Every structure is written in structure tokens, then in C-alpha cells.
Coordinates of C-alpha atoms in Angstrom, one line a residue:
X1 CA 20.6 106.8 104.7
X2 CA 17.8 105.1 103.0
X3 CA 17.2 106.0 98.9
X4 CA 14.0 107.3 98.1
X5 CA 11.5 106.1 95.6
X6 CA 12.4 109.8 93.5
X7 CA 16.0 109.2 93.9
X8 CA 16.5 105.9 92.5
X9 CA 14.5 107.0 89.3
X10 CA 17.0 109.8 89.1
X11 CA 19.5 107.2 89.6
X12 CA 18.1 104.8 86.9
X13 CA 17.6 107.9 84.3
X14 CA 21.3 108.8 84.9
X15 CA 22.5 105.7 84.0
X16 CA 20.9 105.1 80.8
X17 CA 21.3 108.5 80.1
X18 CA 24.9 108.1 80.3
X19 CA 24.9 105.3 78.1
X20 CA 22.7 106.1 75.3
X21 CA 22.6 110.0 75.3
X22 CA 19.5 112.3 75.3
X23 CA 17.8 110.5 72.7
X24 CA 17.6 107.6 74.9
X25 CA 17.3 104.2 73.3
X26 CA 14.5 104.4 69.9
X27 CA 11.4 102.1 70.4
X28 CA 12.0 100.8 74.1
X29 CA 10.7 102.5 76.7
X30 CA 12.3 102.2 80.4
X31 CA 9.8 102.1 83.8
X32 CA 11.3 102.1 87.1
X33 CA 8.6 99.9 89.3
X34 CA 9.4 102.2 92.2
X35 CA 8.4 105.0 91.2
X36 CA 5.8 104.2 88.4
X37 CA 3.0 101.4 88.1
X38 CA 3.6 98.6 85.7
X39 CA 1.6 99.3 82.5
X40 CA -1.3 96.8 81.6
X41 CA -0.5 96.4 77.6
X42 CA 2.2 96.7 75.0
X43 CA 3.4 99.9 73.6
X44 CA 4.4 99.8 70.0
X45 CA 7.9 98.8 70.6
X46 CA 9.0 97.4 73.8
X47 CA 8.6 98.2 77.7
X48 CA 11.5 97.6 80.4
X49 CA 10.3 97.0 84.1
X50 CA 13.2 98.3 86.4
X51 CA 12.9 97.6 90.3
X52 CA 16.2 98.8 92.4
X53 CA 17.7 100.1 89.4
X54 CA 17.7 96.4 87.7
X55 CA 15.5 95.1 85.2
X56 CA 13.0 92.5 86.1
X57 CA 10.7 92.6 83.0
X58 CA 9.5 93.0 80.2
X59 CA 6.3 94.0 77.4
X60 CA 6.8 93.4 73.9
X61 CA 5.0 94.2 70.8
X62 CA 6.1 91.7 68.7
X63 CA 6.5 91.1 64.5
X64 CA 3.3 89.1 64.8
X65 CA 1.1 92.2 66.5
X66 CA 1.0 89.9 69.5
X67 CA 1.6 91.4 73.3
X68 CA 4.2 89.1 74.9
X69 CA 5.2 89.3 78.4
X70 CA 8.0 87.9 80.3
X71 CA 7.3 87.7 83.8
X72 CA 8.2 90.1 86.2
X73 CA 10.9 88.6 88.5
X74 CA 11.5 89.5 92.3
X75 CA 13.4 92.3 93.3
X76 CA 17.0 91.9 92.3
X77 CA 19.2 90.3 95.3
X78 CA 21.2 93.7 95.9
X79 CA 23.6 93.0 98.5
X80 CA 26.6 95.1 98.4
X81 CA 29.8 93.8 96.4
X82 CA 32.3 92.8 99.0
X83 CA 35.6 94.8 99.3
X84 CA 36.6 95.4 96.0
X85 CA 40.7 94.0 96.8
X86 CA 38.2 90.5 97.8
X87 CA 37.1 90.4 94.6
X88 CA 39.1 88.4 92.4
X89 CA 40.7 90.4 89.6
X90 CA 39.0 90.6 86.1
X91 CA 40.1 90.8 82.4
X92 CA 38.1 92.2 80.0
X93 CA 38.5 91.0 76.3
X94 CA 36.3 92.5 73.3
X95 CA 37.2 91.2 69.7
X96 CA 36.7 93.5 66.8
X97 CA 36.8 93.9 63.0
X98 CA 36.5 96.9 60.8
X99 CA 34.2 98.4 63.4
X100 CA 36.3 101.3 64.9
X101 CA 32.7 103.3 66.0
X102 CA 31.2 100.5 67.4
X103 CA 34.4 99.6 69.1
X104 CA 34.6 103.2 70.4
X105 CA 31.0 103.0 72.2
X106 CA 31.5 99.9 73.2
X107 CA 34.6 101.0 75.3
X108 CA 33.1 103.9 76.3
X109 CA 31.0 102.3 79.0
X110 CA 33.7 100.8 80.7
X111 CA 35.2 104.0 82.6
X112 CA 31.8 103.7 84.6
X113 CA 32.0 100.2 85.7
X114 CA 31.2 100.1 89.2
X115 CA 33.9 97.5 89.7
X116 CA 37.0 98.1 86.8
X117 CA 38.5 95.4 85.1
X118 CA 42.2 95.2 85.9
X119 CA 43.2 95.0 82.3
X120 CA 40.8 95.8 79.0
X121 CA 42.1 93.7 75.9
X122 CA 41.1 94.5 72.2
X123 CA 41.6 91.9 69.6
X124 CA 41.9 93.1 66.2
X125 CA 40.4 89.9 64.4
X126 CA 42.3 91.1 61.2
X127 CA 41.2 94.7 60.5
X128 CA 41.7 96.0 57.4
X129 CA 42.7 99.8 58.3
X130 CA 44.5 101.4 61.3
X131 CA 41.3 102.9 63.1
X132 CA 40.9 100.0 65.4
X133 CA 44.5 100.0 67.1
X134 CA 44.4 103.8 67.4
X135 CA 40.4 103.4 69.1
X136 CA 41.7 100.4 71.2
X137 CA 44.7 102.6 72.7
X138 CA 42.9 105.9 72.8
X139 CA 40.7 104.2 75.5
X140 CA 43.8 102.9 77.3
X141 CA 42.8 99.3 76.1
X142 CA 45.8 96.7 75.4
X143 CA 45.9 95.9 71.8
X144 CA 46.3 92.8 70.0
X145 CA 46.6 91.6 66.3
X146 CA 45.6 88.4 65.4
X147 CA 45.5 88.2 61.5
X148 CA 43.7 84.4 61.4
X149 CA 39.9 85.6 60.8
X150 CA 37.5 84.2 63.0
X151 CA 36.0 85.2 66.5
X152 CA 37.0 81.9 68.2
X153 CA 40.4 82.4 67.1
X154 CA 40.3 86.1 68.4
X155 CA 38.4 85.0 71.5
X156 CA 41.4 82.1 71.8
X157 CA 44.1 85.1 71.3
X158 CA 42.4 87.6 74.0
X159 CA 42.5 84.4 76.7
X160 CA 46.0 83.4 76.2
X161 CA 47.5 87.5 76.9
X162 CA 44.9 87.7 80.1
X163 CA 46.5 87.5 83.0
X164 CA 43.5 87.4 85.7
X165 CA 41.6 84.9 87.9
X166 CA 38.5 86.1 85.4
X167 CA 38.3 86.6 82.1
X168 CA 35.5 88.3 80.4
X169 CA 34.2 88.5 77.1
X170 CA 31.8 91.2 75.6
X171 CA 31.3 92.3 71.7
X172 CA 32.1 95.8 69.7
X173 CA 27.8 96.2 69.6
X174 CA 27.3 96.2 72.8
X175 CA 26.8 98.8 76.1
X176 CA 27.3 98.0 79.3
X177 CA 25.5 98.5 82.3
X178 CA 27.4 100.0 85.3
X179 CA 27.1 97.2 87.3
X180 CA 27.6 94.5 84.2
X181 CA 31.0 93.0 85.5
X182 CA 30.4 93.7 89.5
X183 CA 27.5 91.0 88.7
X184 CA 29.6 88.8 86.6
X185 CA 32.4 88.9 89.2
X186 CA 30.5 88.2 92.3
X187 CA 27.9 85.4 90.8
X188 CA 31.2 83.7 91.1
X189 CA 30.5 82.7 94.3
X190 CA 31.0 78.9 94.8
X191 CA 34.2 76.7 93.2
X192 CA 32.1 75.0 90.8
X193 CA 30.9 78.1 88.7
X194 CA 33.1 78.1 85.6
X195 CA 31.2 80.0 83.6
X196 CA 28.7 83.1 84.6
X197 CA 26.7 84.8 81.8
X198 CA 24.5 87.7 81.7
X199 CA 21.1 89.1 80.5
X200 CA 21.2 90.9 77.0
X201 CA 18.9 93.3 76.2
X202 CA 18.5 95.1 72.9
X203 CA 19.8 98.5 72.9
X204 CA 17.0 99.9 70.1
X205 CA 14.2 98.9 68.4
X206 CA 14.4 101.5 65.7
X207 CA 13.4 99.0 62.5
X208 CA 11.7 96.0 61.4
X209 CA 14.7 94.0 61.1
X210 CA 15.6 94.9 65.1
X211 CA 11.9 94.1 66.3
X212 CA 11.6 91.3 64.3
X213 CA 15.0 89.4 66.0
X214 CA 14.2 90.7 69.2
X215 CA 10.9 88.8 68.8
X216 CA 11.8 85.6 67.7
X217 CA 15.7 85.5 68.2
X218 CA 15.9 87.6 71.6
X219 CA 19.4 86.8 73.4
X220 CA 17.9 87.6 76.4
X221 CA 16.9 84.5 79.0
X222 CA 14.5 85.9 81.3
X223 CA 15.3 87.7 84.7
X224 CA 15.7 84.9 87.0
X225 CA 19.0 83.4 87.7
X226 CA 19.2 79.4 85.9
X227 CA 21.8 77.2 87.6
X228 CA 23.0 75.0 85.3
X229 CA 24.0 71.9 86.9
X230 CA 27.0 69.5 85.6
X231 CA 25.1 66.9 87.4
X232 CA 22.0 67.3 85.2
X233 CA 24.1 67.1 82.3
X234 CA 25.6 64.1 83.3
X235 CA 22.4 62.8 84.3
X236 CA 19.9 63.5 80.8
X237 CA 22.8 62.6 78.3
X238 CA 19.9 60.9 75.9
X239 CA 18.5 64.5 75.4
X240 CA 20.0 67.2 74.0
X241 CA 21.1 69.7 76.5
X242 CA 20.2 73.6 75.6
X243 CA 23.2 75.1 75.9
X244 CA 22.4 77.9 74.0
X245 CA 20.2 78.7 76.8
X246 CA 22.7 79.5 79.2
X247 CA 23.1 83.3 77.6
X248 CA 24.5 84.9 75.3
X249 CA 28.3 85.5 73.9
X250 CA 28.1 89.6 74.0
X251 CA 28.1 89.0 78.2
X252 CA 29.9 86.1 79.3
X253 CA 33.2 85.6 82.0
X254 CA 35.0 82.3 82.7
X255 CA 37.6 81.3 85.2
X256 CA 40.4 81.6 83.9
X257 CA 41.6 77.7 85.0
X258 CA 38.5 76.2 82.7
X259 CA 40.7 77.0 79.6
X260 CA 43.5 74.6 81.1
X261 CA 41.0 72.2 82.1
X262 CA 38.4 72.2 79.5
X263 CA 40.6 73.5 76.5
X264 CA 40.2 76.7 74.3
X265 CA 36.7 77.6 72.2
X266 CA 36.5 75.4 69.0
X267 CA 37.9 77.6 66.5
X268 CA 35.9 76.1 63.8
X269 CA 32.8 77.7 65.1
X270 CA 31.9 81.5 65.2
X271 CA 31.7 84.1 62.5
X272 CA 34.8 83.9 60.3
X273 CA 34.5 80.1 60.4
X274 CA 31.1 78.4 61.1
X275 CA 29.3 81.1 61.9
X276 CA 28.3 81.1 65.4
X277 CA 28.0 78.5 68.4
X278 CA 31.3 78.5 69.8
X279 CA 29.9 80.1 73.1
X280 CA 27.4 77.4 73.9
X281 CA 29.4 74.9 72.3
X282 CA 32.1 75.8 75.1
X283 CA 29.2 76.1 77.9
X284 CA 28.2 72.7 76.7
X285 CA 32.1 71.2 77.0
X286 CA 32.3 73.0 80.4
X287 CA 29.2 71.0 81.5
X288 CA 30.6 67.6 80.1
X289 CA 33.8 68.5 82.3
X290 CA 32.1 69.0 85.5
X291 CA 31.7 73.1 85.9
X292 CA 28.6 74.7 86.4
X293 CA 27.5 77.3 84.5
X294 CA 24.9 80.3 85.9
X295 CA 22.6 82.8 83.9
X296 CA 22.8 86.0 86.0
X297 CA 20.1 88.2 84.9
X298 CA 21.8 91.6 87.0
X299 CA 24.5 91.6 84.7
X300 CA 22.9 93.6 81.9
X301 CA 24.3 94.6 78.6
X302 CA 22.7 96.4 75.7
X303 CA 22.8 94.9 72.1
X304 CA 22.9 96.7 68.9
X305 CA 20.7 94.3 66.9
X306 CA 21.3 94.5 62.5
X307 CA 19.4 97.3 61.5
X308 CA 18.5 96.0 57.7
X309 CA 16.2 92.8 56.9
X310 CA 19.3 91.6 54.1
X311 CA 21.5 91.9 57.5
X312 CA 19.1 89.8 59.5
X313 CA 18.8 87.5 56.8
X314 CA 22.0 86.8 56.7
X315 CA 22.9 86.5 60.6
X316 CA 19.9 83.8 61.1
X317 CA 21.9 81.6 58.1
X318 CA 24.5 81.9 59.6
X319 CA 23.2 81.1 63.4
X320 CA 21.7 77.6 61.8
X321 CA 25.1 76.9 59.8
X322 CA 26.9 77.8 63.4
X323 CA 24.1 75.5 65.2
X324 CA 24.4 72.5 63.2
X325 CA 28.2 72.2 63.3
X326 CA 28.1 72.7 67.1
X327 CA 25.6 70.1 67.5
X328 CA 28.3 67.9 65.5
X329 CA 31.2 69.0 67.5
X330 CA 29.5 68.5 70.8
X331 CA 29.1 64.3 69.4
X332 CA 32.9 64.8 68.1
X333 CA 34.4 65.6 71.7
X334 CA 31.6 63.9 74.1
X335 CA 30.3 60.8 72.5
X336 CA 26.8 61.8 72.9
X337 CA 24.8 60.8 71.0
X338 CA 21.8 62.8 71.5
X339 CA 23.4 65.6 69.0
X340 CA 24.1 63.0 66.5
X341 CA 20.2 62.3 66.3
X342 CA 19.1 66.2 66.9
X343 CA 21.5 67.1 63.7
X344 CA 19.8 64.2 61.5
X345 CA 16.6 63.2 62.6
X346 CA 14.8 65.5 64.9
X347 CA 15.9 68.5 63.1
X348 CA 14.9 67.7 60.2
X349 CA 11.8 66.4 60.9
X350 CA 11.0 69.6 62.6
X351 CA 12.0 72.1 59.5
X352 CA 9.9 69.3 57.6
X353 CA 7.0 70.4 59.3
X354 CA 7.5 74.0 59.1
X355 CA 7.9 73.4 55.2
X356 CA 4.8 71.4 54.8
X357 CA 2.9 73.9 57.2
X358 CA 3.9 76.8 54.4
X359 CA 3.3 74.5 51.3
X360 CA -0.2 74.3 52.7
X361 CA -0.4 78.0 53.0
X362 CA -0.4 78.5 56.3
X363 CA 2.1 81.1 56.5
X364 CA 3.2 82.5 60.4
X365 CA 5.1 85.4 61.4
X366 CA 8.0 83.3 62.4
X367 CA 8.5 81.7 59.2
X368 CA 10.0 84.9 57.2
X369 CA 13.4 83.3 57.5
X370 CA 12.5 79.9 56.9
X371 CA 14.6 79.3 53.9
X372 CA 17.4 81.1 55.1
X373 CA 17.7 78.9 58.4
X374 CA 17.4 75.5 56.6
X375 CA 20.3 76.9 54.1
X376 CA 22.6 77.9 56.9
X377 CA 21.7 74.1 58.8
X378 CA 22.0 72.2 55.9
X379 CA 25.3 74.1 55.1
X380 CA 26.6 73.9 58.7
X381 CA 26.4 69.7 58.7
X382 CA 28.5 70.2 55.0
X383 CA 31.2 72.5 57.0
X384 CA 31.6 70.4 59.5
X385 CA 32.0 67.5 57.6
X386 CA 34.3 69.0 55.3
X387 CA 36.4 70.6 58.7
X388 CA 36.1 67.7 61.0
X389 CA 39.3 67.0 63.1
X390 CA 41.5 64.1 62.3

């Protein structure tokens, strides 16, 4: 029996009404293409295009008062899941600290997965209170201490106590879309895929702070699948490959071999250590060890972006502390030498510019930060130097 136009709005209201309640998600606004026609400008906040009950677009009113669009991608390949006892089986790890609400909502949207996880793991990343384990088993999750601070370490912890073919990773802030893992799973699809990540889109746009990262420091990477090839990595090793364009740590599944083959995540990266990286600095080993990694754009989770401008602040130092160590580690286990000259010479040159652009008073949008990201870099290159392995 065929779905009608009416039906899968009702469809795509009950899920996100499911997820965030009757109050709905504050400054985005969600259009199902099937039923509605795409709007022509920007709302205040921002404007989801849905098309068989997956996004495929996007309209944003950014910081800067400036309408941005990202392109509206093809209908969604929606063939059905095969068999769910052919799909290989799936761990779910989430790491956690001090965040027992968070963690609560988080888990909640894992009942309606359309394809369950075999086993859900929470790692406490050294909680100070009880409220975690007692959230983690409430939900029927498996719970696991691990008193070394440090997401990497945590994220290290949940792999070794998985026991399935795939092992995915989401965070406390985060929502997930019914199908999320269903997509992860099945975008595993050929032998060479080690790693599969997903679109992440912000779950509100209630302040400044949230609109103003969602702007310029969006997880998302656009609603068409990216292959990432180990072959083109192997192949441009004088450039510095963009791993950080491959997706985003809050939705991201490995197999669960590539942690035999390719090691654990670098646990000097990552908040507790670094500050953040150690998700594109793993996509970036996987690469170097000849996996492919694929952006899958209908596996969609909702972020919970800082809600305070000192919070912000604060998270972009720490991204370009996180960034500039990773750059440095990549060099440290590959040899090349493309991050060596990215974390020295083009890097600088191109925060140079910035600072002489704002000297001469030509102050952008984008800039707000500006001293806060060339704190964090300059103070990532000192970590790493002071952490680097013997």
C-alpha cells in the first residue's frame, strides 16, 4: 500500500514530536517537501527541508544577517533495511560526565530505534555523584566506570567491553533519529568501509551562542553521501587531508576489527586531555591504514549546542587546542608532512591575516572568537609538545 503525501507528514510530525515534545525544537522550523513547498528565504532562525521523512536541506539565518542555503539534495535512497538477523549486530557506546539529564534524554531515544542495538554501554568518564550509574541502569544500559578523565580514554573503555561486529558512538547532548543506527548499520555495505558517520543537526536554536556555532562551527556536512577514499589519501599525501570533514563525533560507528588493525583513539586528544580531535584524528589513521570512511547524511542526530556565549567561548579554544595537537599527532604516527607545515606555517599565516584584517578595523562576524581560537592553537602545539610519545 503506497503512503500518501498527508501520511508521511503525520509520519515526520510524529517523530520529532516524539523526540522533542510539544514544544518542538525553539528556532528551527521543520518542512516536509511532500507535503509543503520549499520556502524562498530565511526565517529568523533556521528551516529543515524533509523529503521521505529525511532531511535534504537546509535555510539559515545566520550571526552575520546573511541567508545561507545548503543545497537541497535528492530524495534519500530509501530502500528497506534487509532482514534485521542480516544485519550485523551493533553496540552502542555513549560516554558521560556529571550530566545525568542529558544522559537521560539522550537514552531515551533509543527504545525507538528502528533497528536496536544489541547491547547499550554507558561510560561514566569519572562522575562525581551516583546519578549517572542509577540513569545508565534505569534505561537498561550496561554501565561502566572508568575514573582516568578524558573522552578518548572513555571512548577506549566503551570499545574494549563491546562485544559486536559494530560499534557505535554517540554523546550525552544528543537525540536520535529513529532511523539513526538502521543508516549507520547498512551504509556498511562493502568490506572497505571502516568507518560510517552521520549528519548532525542542531537540536535548537534558542540563543545567540547556539546560532552563532551553528553558523560558523555547524557539525553538519551537507546531505549527500562523501566517500572517502583510502586511495585519495594515499594519493594527495603533500596536502593536508580534511578529516574533520568526514562528520562529526556525536554520530559515528566503526567495525569493530579497525581497533585491532588501526589501534585505539589517541587518548591525548579529546576533552579531558587536548580538547577535541580524537575523532578525525582516528578517521585520518583509518585512511593512512587503508579503510574507507563514508559521511551518510540519513543517519541524523540532533545536537544540543552550549547555550551561553562564555560556553562557546570556551568550546572553540578548546576545538583549536584539540586541532593543533591532532595535526601533530597525525605527522607523529604517519610521517606526513603536510601537518607538520599546516601546524607551523600555513596556520599561522592564515590567523596572521585574520589579525591584521582586525587591526585595520575591518571587523567580520566570524571573527568574535578570534582570540580565543589562536589561544587554544597556540596552546594545543605547547600540549602536544609537552605530551608527545617517547
Amino acid at each position: 500500500m503506497s503512503v500518501t503525501p498527508n501520511r508521511r507528514a503525520n509520519l515526520l510530525n510524529s517523530e520529532l514530536h516524539k523526540l522533542f515534545g510539544p514544544d518542538g525544537c525553539s528556532g528551527i522550523r521543520h518542512v516536509d517537501l511532500d507535503t509543503e513547498a520549499a520556502p524562498k528565504d530565511c526565517d529568523s532562525g533556521m528551516i529543515v527541508l524533509w523529503r521521505g521523512g529525511l532531511p535534504v536541506g537546509h535555510l539559515l539565518r545566520g550571526s552575520d544577517g546573511e541567508c545561507r542555503a545548503a543545497p537541497i539534495a535528492a530524495s534519500p535512497d530509501r530502500r528497506p533495511a534487509p532482514p534485521f538477523p542480516d544485519l550485523p549486530n551493533s553496540s552502542v557506546i555513549i560516554c558521560t560526565r556529571d550530566r545525568p539529564d542529558e544522559l537521560r534524554r539522550c537514552l531515551s531515544s533509543l527504545p525507538q530505534q528502528s533497528v536496536p542495538p544489541a547491547e547499550v554501554i554507558v561510560v561514566d568518564n569519572a562522575s562525581t555523584g551516583s546519578q549517572t550509574r542509577e540513569v545508565a541502569l534505569a534505561a537498561g544500559a550496561i554501565y561502566v566506570r572508568e575514573d582516568r578523565p578524558g573522552l578518548d580514554i572513555a571512548r577506549n573503555r566503551g570499545a574494549k567491553r563491546a562485544s559486536s561486529e559494530i560499534i557505535a558512538y554517540t554523546d550525552d547532548d544528543v537525540l536520535l533519529h529513529p532511523q539513526w543506527l538502521e543508516q549507520l548499520i547498512t551504509a556498511f555495505d562493502r568490506p572497505s568501509i571502516g568507518a560510517v558517520t552521520g549528519l548532525v543537526l542542531p537540536a535548537e536554536i534558542a540563543t545567540e551562542a547556539q546560532l552563532y556555532f551553528e553558523t560558523f562551527w555547524s557539525f553538519g556536512q551537507g546531505y549527500r553521501p562523501q566517500f572517502f577514499r583510502a586511495a585519495d589519501f594515499a594519493a594527495s599525501k603533500h596536502d593536508v587531508f580534511p578529516a574533520w570533514k568526514i562528520g562529526a563525533g556525536a554520530s559515528m560507528a566503526f567495525r569493530r576489527e579497525v581497533f585491532d588493525r588501526a589501534g585505539l583513539f589517541d587518548e591525548r586528544l579529546d576533552v579531558g586531555q587536548a580538547g577535541c580531535s580524537g575523532d578525525s584524528e582516528y578517521w585520518y589513521r583509518l585512511l593512512a591504514n587503508g579503510y574507507d570512511c563514508l559521511y551518510q547524511p540519513t543517519s541524523v542526530a540532533f545536537h544540543f549546542h552550549r547555550r551561553t556565549m562564555d560556553g562557546l567561548a570556551k568550546q572553540i579554544y578548546f576545538y583549536m587546542r584539540g586541532h593543533a595537537a591532532a595535526l601533530l599527532v597525525q605527522h607523529e604516527r604517519t610521517g606526513v608532512k603536510a601537518n607538520l607545515k599546516q601546524a607551523f606555517k600555513w596556520k599561522p599565516l592564515w590567523y596572521l591575516g585574520r589579525v591584521r584584517r582586525r587591526l585595520l578595523g575591518r571587523r567580520i562576524t566570524e571573527d568574535r572568537f578570534l582570540w580565543h581560537e589562536i589561544a587554544g592553537y597556540a596552546s594545543g602545539i605547547l600540549f602536544y609538545l609537552r605530551t608527545k610519545r617517547g
